[in-house]
Amino acid sequence: MPATTRTFHDRLQVVLEDHVAEVTLQRADRHNAMDSPMIDALLEAQTWLGEQVGVRAVVLCGDGESFCSGLDVAGIVSSPERVAWLLTSDGTSMNPAQRLALGWRNLSAPVVAALHGHVYGAGLQMALAADIRIIHPDANLALPEIEWGLMADMGITVTSAALRQDVIRDLMLTGRHMSGEEAVILGLASRLDDEPLLAASELAQAIARRSPRAVAAARRLLREAPELSESQRLAREAELQRNLLGGPEQREATRARLEGRPPRF
């Protein structure tokens, strides 16, 4: 697919090339803190990506010294109507603040987050919605909302469901900071890398080379499984596999393996 570049509100750039979308937060002078234009940019980019045909993987990253230092609280709180809008349901089961995180989780393509520098508040909550998180050892993570008399609320009950709840409570109730190295040890991040963006890009490209139907089925299975009984999980697993077996992408994957060439999907 031809390369496409889109900029949203001078706060976010999306480069779509070879089935991989690289989404870069671009407010480096403020460690990519989310002000109103960036919030609008993130929500609009999610919608735009959802409309693009052929996106097979997404890389979520931040320009400059940090991934994202959270909400620009002073700017957001100064506009009471903006706060009310963020916390009001948009006609679905979530409000715009929750969609800032869950919108990435709900994309049809896997999302790989490349984390470095400050990963605070809304930034960390957004990162938790990614399928995979690659993090610099010296990154600094925190959920400091409690210091403002608030709590982390951007869908964190959904994004943290598969994580250790004692670790989430520790972060939410104290606001303490942890390093990227500790985040991997405690299961908040997938793995360490001194160049997380490069590693995330390589991983996304590897995913994009796989059967899109198989990738989608695997994500669907893992997403649905926690809500099912053991027998239902096994039945759903078998159903999804039957839908892949003998299909055009599965046949092409097999041919490519036998012929020693990259598959063409």
mmCIF file with all atom_site columns, C-alpha atoms in Angstrom, residues 89-247:
data_model
loop_
_atom_site.group_PDB
_atom_site.id
_atom_site.type_symbol
_atom_site.label_atom_id
_atom_site.label_alt_id
_atom_site.label_comp_id
_atom_site.label_asym_id
_atom_site.label_entity_id
_atom_site.label_seq_id
_atom_site.pdbx_PDB_ins_code
_atom_site.Cartn_x
_atom_site.Cartn_y
_atom_site.Cartn_z
_atom_site.occupancy
_atom_site.B_iso_or_equiv
_atom_site.pdbx_formal_charge
_atom_site.auth_seq_id
_atom_site.auth_comp_id
_atom_site.auth_asym_id
_atom_site.auth_atom_id
_atom_site.pdbx_PDB_model_num
ATOM 1   C CA . SER A 1 89  ? -20.878 9.151   27.808 1.00 0.00 ? 89  SER A CA 1
ATOM 2   C CA . ASP A 1 90  ? -20.752 9.677   24.048 1.00 0.00 ? 90  ASP A CA 1
ATOM 3   C CA . GLY A 1 91  ? -23.744 7.411   23.449 1.00 0.00 ? 91  GLY A CA 1
ATOM 4   C CA . THR A 1 92  ? -21.729 4.220   23.816 1.00 0.00 ? 92  THR A CA 1
ATOM 5   C CA . SER A 1 93  ? -20.581 2.426   26.942 1.00 0.00 ? 93  SER A CA 1
ATOM 6   C CA . MET A 1 94  ? -17.672 4.838   27.384 1.00 0.00 ? 94  MET A CA 1
ATOM 7   C CA . ASN A 1 95  ? -16.874 8.539   27.616 1.00 0.00 ? 95  ASN A CA 1
ATOM 8   C CA . PRO A 1 96  ? -14.216 10.391  25.575 1.00 0.00 ? 96  PRO A CA 1
ATOM 9   C CA . ALA A 1 97  ? -11.614 10.076  28.354 1.00 0.00 ? 97  ALA A CA 1
ATOM 10  C CA . GLN A 1 98  ? -12.047 6.306   28.351 1.00 0.00 ? 98  GLN A CA 1
ATOM 11  C CA . ARG A 1 99  ? -11.985 6.222   24.562 1.00 0.00 ? 99  ARG A CA 1
ATOM 12  C CA . LEU A 1 100 ? -8.524  7.863   24.598 1.00 0.00 ? 100 LEU A CA 1
ATOM 13  C CA . ALA A 1 101 ? -7.270  4.503   25.874 1.00 0.00 ? 101 ALA A CA 1
ATOM 14  C CA . LEU A 1 102 ? -9.843  1.937   24.815 1.00 0.00 ? 102 LEU A CA 1
ATOM 15  C CA . GLY A 1 103 ? -10.002 3.328   21.281 1.00 0.00 ? 103 GLY A CA 1
ATOM 16  C CA . TRP A 1 104 ? -6.541  1.830   20.675 1.00 0.00 ? 104 TRP A CA 1
ATOM 17  C CA . ARG A 1 105 ? -7.539  -1.469  22.228 1.00 0.00 ? 105 ARG A CA 1
ATOM 18  C CA . ASN A 1 106 ? -10.591 -1.645  19.987 1.00 0.00 ? 106 ASN A CA 1
ATOM 19  C CA . LEU A 1 107 ? -8.787  -1.089  16.684 1.00 0.00 ? 107 LEU A CA 1
ATOM 20  C CA . SER A 1 108 ? -8.900  -4.080  14.352 1.00 0.00 ? 108 SER A CA 1
ATOM 21  C CA . ALA A 1 109 ? -5.075  -4.128  14.187 1.00 0.00 ? 109 ALA A CA 1
ATOM 22  C CA . PRO A 1 110 ? -2.688  -4.961  17.046 1.00 0.00 ? 110 PRO A CA 1
ATOM 23  C CA . VAL A 1 111 ? -1.088  -1.954  18.752 1.00 0.00 ? 111 VAL A CA 1
ATOM 24  C CA . VAL A 1 112 ? 2.537   -1.941  19.924 1.00 0.00 ? 112 VAL A CA 1
ATOM 25  C CA . ALA A 1 113 ? 3.480   0.894   22.299 1.00 0.00 ? 113 ALA A CA 1
ATOM 26  C CA . ALA A 1 114 ? 7.074   2.185   22.384 1.00 0.00 ? 114 ALA A CA 1
ATOM 27  C CA . LEU A 1 115 ? 7.616   3.725   25.820 1.00 0.00 ? 115 LEU A CA 1
ATOM 28  C CA . HIS A 1 116 ? 10.401  5.998   27.004 1.00 0.00 ? 116 HIS A CA 1
ATOM 29  C CA . GLY A 1 117 ? 10.901  8.945   29.317 1.00 0.00 ? 117 GLY A CA 1
ATOM 30  C CA . HIS A 1 118 ? 7.784   10.016  31.197 1.00 0.00 ? 118 HIS A CA 1
ATOM 31  C CA . VAL A 1 119 ? 4.851   7.615   30.986 1.00 0.00 ? 119 VAL A CA 1
ATOM 32  C CA . TYR A 1 120 ? 2.450   9.222   33.425 1.00 0.00 ? 120 TYR A CA 1
ATOM 33  C CA . GLY A 1 121 ? -1.282  9.224   34.082 1.00 0.00 ? 121 GLY A CA 1
ATOM 34  C CA . ALA A 1 122 ? -3.232  9.320   30.851 1.00 0.00 ? 122 ALA A CA 1
ATOM 35  C CA . GLY A 1 123 ? -0.069  8.316   28.998 1.00 0.00 ? 123 GLY A CA 1
ATOM 36  C CA . LEU A 1 124 ? 0.324   5.127   31.017 1.00 0.00 ? 124 LEU A CA 1
ATOM 37  C CA . GLN A 1 125 ? -3.381  4.367   30.837 1.00 0.00 ? 125 GLN A CA 1
ATOM 38  C CA . MET A 1 126 ? -3.260  4.732   27.054 1.00 0.00 ? 126 MET A CA 1
ATOM 39  C CA . ALA A 1 127 ? -0.192  2.477   26.904 1.00 0.00 ? 127 ALA A CA 1
ATOM 40  C CA . LEU A 1 128 ? -1.966  -0.207  28.944 1.00 0.00 ? 128 LEU A CA 1
ATOM 41  C CA . ALA A 1 129 ? -4.520  -0.454  26.124 1.00 0.00 ? 129 ALA A CA 1
ATOM 42  C CA . ALA A 1 130 ? -1.816  -1.574  23.673 1.00 0.00 ? 130 ALA A CA 1
ATOM 43  C CA . ASP A 1 131 ? -1.438  -5.256  22.858 1.00 0.00 ? 131 ASP A CA 1
ATOM 44  C CA . ILE A 1 132 ? 2.310   -5.143  23.530 1.00 0.00 ? 132 ILE A CA 1
ATOM 45  C CA . ARG A 1 133 ? 4.460   -2.599  25.384 1.00 0.00 ? 133 ARG A CA 1
ATOM 46  C CA . ILE A 1 134 ? 8.199   -2.265  24.705 1.00 0.00 ? 134 ILE A CA 1
ATOM 47  C CA . ILE A 1 135 ? 9.878   0.007   27.200 1.00 0.00 ? 135 ILE A CA 1
ATOM 48  C CA . HIS A 1 136 ? 13.217  1.674   27.836 1.00 0.00 ? 136 HIS A CA 1
ATOM 49  C CA . PRO A 1 137 ? 14.834  0.504   31.113 1.00 0.00 ? 137 PRO A CA 1
ATOM 50  C CA . ASP A 1 138 ? 15.040  4.092   32.379 1.00 0.00 ? 138 ASP A CA 1
ATOM 51  C CA . ALA A 1 139 ? 11.457  5.058   31.534 1.00 0.00 ? 139 ALA A CA 1
ATOM 52  C CA . ASN A 1 140 ? 9.489   6.516   34.442 1.00 0.00 ? 140 ASN A CA 1
ATOM 53  C CA . LEU A 1 141 ? 5.926   5.267   34.978 1.00 0.00 ? 141 LEU A CA 1
ATOM 54  C CA . ALA A 1 142 ? 3.284   6.577   37.366 1.00 0.00 ? 142 ALA A CA 1
ATOM 55  C CA . LEU A 1 143 ? -0.439  7.036   37.916 1.00 0.00 ? 143 LEU A CA 1
ATOM 56  C CA . PRO A 1 144 ? -0.276  10.365  39.810 1.00 0.00 ? 144 PRO A CA 1
ATOM 57  C CA . GLU A 1 145 ? -3.993  11.183  39.655 1.00 0.00 ? 145 GLU A CA 1
ATOM 58  C CA . ILE A 1 146 ? -4.278  10.464  43.398 1.00 0.00 ? 146 ILE A CA 1
ATOM 59  C CA . GLU A 1 147 ? -1.997  13.450  44.052 1.00 0.00 ? 147 GLU A CA 1
ATOM 60  C CA . TRP A 1 148 ? -4.718  15.672  42.523 1.00 0.00 ? 148 TRP A CA 1
ATOM 61  C CA . GLY A 1 149 ? -7.470  14.063  44.603 1.00 0.00 ? 149 GLY A CA 1
ATOM 62  C CA . LEU A 1 150 ? -8.554  11.991  41.604 1.00 0.00 ? 150 LEU A CA 1
ATOM 63  C CA . MET A 1 151 ? -8.204  8.393   40.475 1.00 0.00 ? 151 MET A CA 1
ATOM 64  C CA . ALA A 1 152 ? -7.025  6.775   37.270 1.00 0.00 ? 152 ALA A CA 1
ATOM 65  C CA . ASP A 1 153 ? -10.203 6.286   35.242 1.00 0.00 ? 153 ASP A CA 1
ATOM 66  C CA . MET A 1 154 ? -9.513  5.993   31.500 1.00 0.00 ? 154 MET A CA 1
ATOM 67  C CA . GLY A 1 155 ? -10.930 2.493   31.243 1.00 0.00 ? 155 GLY A CA 1
ATOM 68  C CA . ILE A 1 156 ? -8.257  1.163   33.575 1.00 0.00 ? 156 ILE A CA 1
ATOM 69  C CA . THR A 1 157 ? -10.619 -1.480  34.974 1.00 0.00 ? 157 THR A CA 1
ATOM 70  C CA . VAL A 1 158 ? -10.637 -2.923  31.449 1.00 0.00 ? 158 VAL A CA 1
ATOM 71  C CA . THR A 1 159 ? -7.007  -2.415  30.425 1.00 0.00 ? 159 THR A CA 1
ATOM 72  C CA . SER A 1 160 ? -5.588  -3.707  33.717 1.00 0.00 ? 160 SER A CA 1
ATOM 73  C CA . ALA A 1 161 ? -7.878  -6.739  34.013 1.00 0.00 ? 161 ALA A CA 1
ATOM 74  C CA . ALA A 1 162 ? -5.135  -9.168  32.937 1.00 0.00 ? 162 ALA A CA 1
ATOM 75  C CA . LEU A 1 163 ? -2.458  -7.487  35.086 1.00 0.00 ? 163 LEU A CA 1
ATOM 76  C CA . ARG A 1 164 ? -1.561  -8.006  38.727 1.00 0.00 ? 164 ARG A CA 1
ATOM 77  C CA . GLN A 1 165 ? -4.188  -6.111  40.686 1.00 0.00 ? 165 GLN A CA 1
ATOM 78  C CA . ASP A 1 166 ? -1.893  -5.517  43.669 1.00 0.00 ? 166 ASP A CA 1
ATOM 79  C CA . VAL A 1 167 ? 0.522   -3.700  41.356 1.00 0.00 ? 167 VAL A CA 1
ATOM 80  C CA . ILE A 1 168 ? -2.287  -1.546  39.922 1.00 0.00 ? 168 ILE A CA 1
ATOM 81  C CA . ARG A 1 169 ? -3.527  -0.754  43.431 1.00 0.00 ? 169 ARG A CA 1
ATOM 82  C CA . ASP A 1 170 ? 0.001   0.206   44.471 1.00 0.00 ? 170 ASP A CA 1
ATOM 83  C CA . LEU A 1 171 ? 0.257   2.700   41.594 1.00 0.00 ? 171 LEU A CA 1
ATOM 84  C CA . MET A 1 172 ? -3.288  4.044   41.870 1.00 0.00 ? 172 MET A CA 1
ATOM 85  C CA . LEU A 1 173 ? -3.349  4.475   45.660 1.00 0.00 ? 173 LEU A CA 1
ATOM 86  C CA . THR A 1 174 ? 0.128   5.967   46.132 1.00 0.00 ? 174 THR A CA 1
ATOM 87  C CA . GLY A 1 175 ? 1.020   7.691   42.858 1.00 0.00 ? 175 GLY A CA 1
ATOM 88  C CA . ARG A 1 176 ? 4.530   6.276   43.205 1.00 0.00 ? 176 ARG A CA 1
ATOM 89  C CA . HIS A 1 177 ? 6.913   6.080   40.260 1.00 0.00 ? 177 HIS A CA 1
ATOM 90  C CA . MET A 1 178 ? 8.537   2.960   38.836 1.00 0.00 ? 178 MET A CA 1
ATOM 91  C CA . SER A 1 179 ? 11.224  2.369   36.233 1.00 0.00 ? 179 SER A CA 1
ATOM 92  C CA . GLY A 1 180 ? 10.804  0.538   32.965 1.00 0.00 ? 180 GLY A CA 1
ATOM 93  C CA . GLU A 1 181 ? 12.852  -2.300  34.405 1.00 0.00 ? 181 GLU A CA 1
ATOM 94  C CA . GLU A 1 182 ? 10.492  -2.675  37.375 1.00 0.00 ? 182 GLU A CA 1
ATOM 95  C CA . ALA A 1 183 ? 7.484   -2.408  35.063 1.00 0.00 ? 183 ALA A CA 1
ATOM 96  C CA . VAL A 1 184 ? 8.672   -5.467  33.126 1.00 0.00 ? 184 VAL A CA 1
ATOM 97  C CA . ILE A 1 185 ? 9.360   -7.412  36.319 1.00 0.00 ? 185 ILE A CA 1
ATOM 98  C CA . LEU A 1 186 ? 5.843   -6.626  37.604 1.00 0.00 ? 186 LEU A CA 1
ATOM 99  C CA . GLY A 1 187 ? 4.156   -7.356  34.270 1.00 0.00 ? 187 GLY A CA 1
ATOM 100 C CA . LEU A 1 188 ? 3.102   -3.835  33.230 1.00 0.00 ? 188 LEU A CA 1
ATOM 101 C CA . ALA A 1 189 ? 5.352   -3.904  30.165 1.00 0.00 ? 189 ALA A CA 1
ATOM 102 C CA . SER A 1 190 ? 6.220   -6.714  27.782 1.00 0.00 ? 190 SER A CA 1
ATOM 103 C CA . ARG A 1 191 ? 9.984   -6.334  27.444 1.00 0.00 ? 191 ARG A CA 1
ATOM 104 C CA . LEU A 1 192 ? 12.900  -3.946  27.743 1.00 0.00 ? 192 LEU A CA 1
ATOM 105 C CA . ASP A 1 193 ? 14.823  -2.388  24.881 1.00 0.00 ? 193 ASP A CA 1
ATOM 106 C CA . ASP A 1 194 ? 17.301  0.484   24.738 1.00 0.00 ? 194 ASP A CA 1
ATOM 107 C CA . GLU A 1 195 ? 15.623  1.525   21.469 1.00 0.00 ? 195 GLU A CA 1
ATOM 108 C CA . PRO A 1 196 ? 11.939  0.859   22.089 1.00 0.00 ? 196 PRO A CA 1
ATOM 109 C CA . LEU A 1 197 ? 10.693  2.601   18.939 1.00 0.00 ? 197 LEU A CA 1
ATOM 110 C CA . LEU A 1 198 ? 12.988  0.576   16.695 1.00 0.00 ? 198 LEU A CA 1
ATOM 111 C CA . ALA A 1 199 ? 12.009  -2.629  18.472 1.00 0.00 ? 199 ALA A CA 1
ATOM 112 C CA . ALA A 1 200 ? 8.304   -1.753  18.285 1.00 0.00 ? 200 ALA A CA 1
ATOM 113 C CA . SER A 1 201 ? 8.564   -0.963  14.577 1.00 0.00 ? 201 SER A CA 1
ATOM 114 C CA . GLU A 1 202 ? 10.320  -4.252  13.848 1.00 0.00 ? 202 GLU A CA 1
ATOM 115 C CA . LEU A 1 203 ? 7.714   -6.149  15.832 1.00 0.00 ? 203 LEU A CA 1
ATOM 116 C CA . ALA A 1 204 ? 4.849   -4.387  14.048 1.00 0.00 ? 204 ALA A CA 1
ATOM 117 C CA . GLN A 1 205 ? 6.406   -5.181  10.677 1.00 0.00 ? 205 GLN A CA 1
ATOM 118 C CA . ALA A 1 206 ? 6.715   -8.838  11.682 1.00 0.00 ? 206 ALA A CA 1
ATOM 119 C CA . ILE A 1 207 ? 3.029   -8.925  12.641 1.00 0.00 ? 207 ILE A CA 1
ATOM 120 C CA . ALA A 1 208 ? 2.088   -7.247  9.349  1.00 0.00 ? 208 ALA A CA 1
ATOM 121 C CA . ARG A 1 209 ? 3.758   -10.075 7.440  1.00 0.00 ? 209 ARG A CA 1
ATOM 122 C CA . ARG A 1 210 ? 1.517   -12.687 9.085  1.00 0.00 ? 210 ARG A CA 1
ATOM 123 C CA . SER A 1 211 ? -1.928  -13.759 7.958  1.00 0.00 ? 211 SER A CA 1
ATOM 124 C CA . PRO A 1 212 ? -4.286  -10.881 8.868  1.00 0.00 ? 212 PRO A CA 1
ATOM 125 C CA . ARG A 1 213 ? -7.124  -13.349 9.483  1.00 0.00 ? 213 ARG A CA 1
ATOM 126 C CA . ALA A 1 214 ? -4.994  -15.464 11.820 1.00 0.00 ? 214 ALA A CA 1
ATOM 127 C CA . VAL A 1 215 ? -3.777  -12.404 13.733 1.00 0.00 ? 215 VAL A CA 1
ATOM 128 C CA . ALA A 1 216 ? -7.350  -11.138 14.090 1.00 0.00 ? 216 ALA A CA 1
ATOM 129 C CA . ALA A 1 217 ? -8.571  -14.538 15.270 1.00 0.00 ? 217 ALA A CA 1
ATOM 130 C CA . ALA A 1 218 ? -5.821  -14.822 17.882 1.00 0.00 ? 218 ALA A CA 1
ATOM 131 C CA . ARG A 1 219 ? -6.603  -11.346 19.246 1.00 0.00 ? 219 ARG A CA 1
ATOM 132 C CA . ARG A 1 220 ? -10.315 -12.138 19.291 1.00 0.00 ? 220 ARG A CA 1
ATOM 133 C CA . LEU A 1 221 ? -9.775  -15.373 21.193 1.00 0.00 ? 221 LEU A CA 1
ATOM 134 C CA . LEU A 1 222 ? -7.604  -13.763 23.854 1.00 0.00 ? 222 LEU A CA 1
ATOM 135 C CA . ARG A 1 223 ? -10.028 -10.828 24.183 1.00 0.00 ? 223 ARG A CA 1
ATOM 136 C CA . GLU A 1 224 ? -13.116 -13.019 24.588 1.00 0.00 ? 224 GLU A CA 1
ATOM 137 C CA . ALA A 1 225 ? -11.666 -15.816 26.713 1.00 0.00 ? 225 ALA A CA 1
ATOM 138 C CA . PRO A 1 226 ? -11.777 -14.135 30.161 1.00 0.00 ? 226 PRO A CA 1
ATOM 139 C CA . GLU A 1 227 ? -15.565 -13.758 29.920 1.00 0.00 ? 227 GLU A CA 1
ATOM 140 C CA . LEU A 1 228 ? -16.144 -17.412 29.015 1.00 0.00 ? 228 LEU A CA 1
ATOM 141 C CA . SER A 1 229 ? -16.252 -20.644 30.989 1.00 0.00 ? 229 SER A CA 1
ATOM 142 C CA . GLU A 1 230 ? -13.527 -23.225 30.362 1.00 0.00 ? 230 GLU A CA 1
ATOM 143 C CA . SER A 1 231 ? -15.739 -25.272 28.045 1.00 0.00 ? 231 SER A CA 1
ATOM 144 C CA . GLN A 1 232 ? -16.813 -22.134 26.176 1.00 0.00 ? 232 GLN A CA 1
ATOM 145 C CA . ARG A 1 233 ? -13.171 -21.072 25.766 1.00 0.00 ? 233 ARG A CA 1
ATOM 146 C CA . LEU A 1 234 ? -12.244 -24.413 24.239 1.00 0.00 ? 234 LEU A CA 1
ATOM 147 C CA . ALA A 1 235 ? -15.275 -24.338 21.931 1.00 0.00 ? 235 ALA A CA 1
ATOM 148 C CA . ARG A 1 236 ? -14.495 -20.791 20.780 1.00 0.00 ? 236 ARG A CA 1
ATOM 149 C CA . GLU A 1 237 ? -10.849 -21.723 20.195 1.00 0.00 ? 237 GLU A CA 1
ATOM 150 C CA . ALA A 1 238 ? -11.892 -24.664 18.018 1.00 0.00 ? 238 ALA A CA 1
ATOM 151 C CA . GLU A 1 239 ? -14.440 -22.550 16.130 1.00 0.00 ? 239 GLU A CA 1
ATOM 152 C CA . LEU A 1 240 ? -11.941 -19.840 15.270 1.00 0.00 ? 240 LEU A CA 1
ATOM 153 C CA . GLN A 1 241 ? -9.362  -22.398 14.180 1.00 0.00 ? 241 GLN A CA 1
ATOM 154 C CA . ARG A 1 242 ? -11.881 -24.155 11.927 1.00 0.00 ? 242 ARG A CA 1
ATOM 155 C CA . ASN A 1 243 ? -12.584 -20.822 10.263 1.00 0.00 ? 243 ASN A CA 1
ATOM 156 C CA . LEU A 1 244 ? -8.888  -20.466 9.432  1.00 0.00 ? 244 LEU A CA 1
ATOM 157 C CA . LEU A 1 245 ? -8.141  -24.000 8.268  1.00 0.00 ? 245 LEU A CA 1
ATOM 158 C CA . GLY A 1 246 ? -8.257  -24.360 4.496  1.00 0.00 ? 246 GLY A CA 1
ATOM 159 C CA . GLY A 1 247 ? -8.943  -20.672 3.930  1.00 0.00 ? 247 GLY A CA 1
#
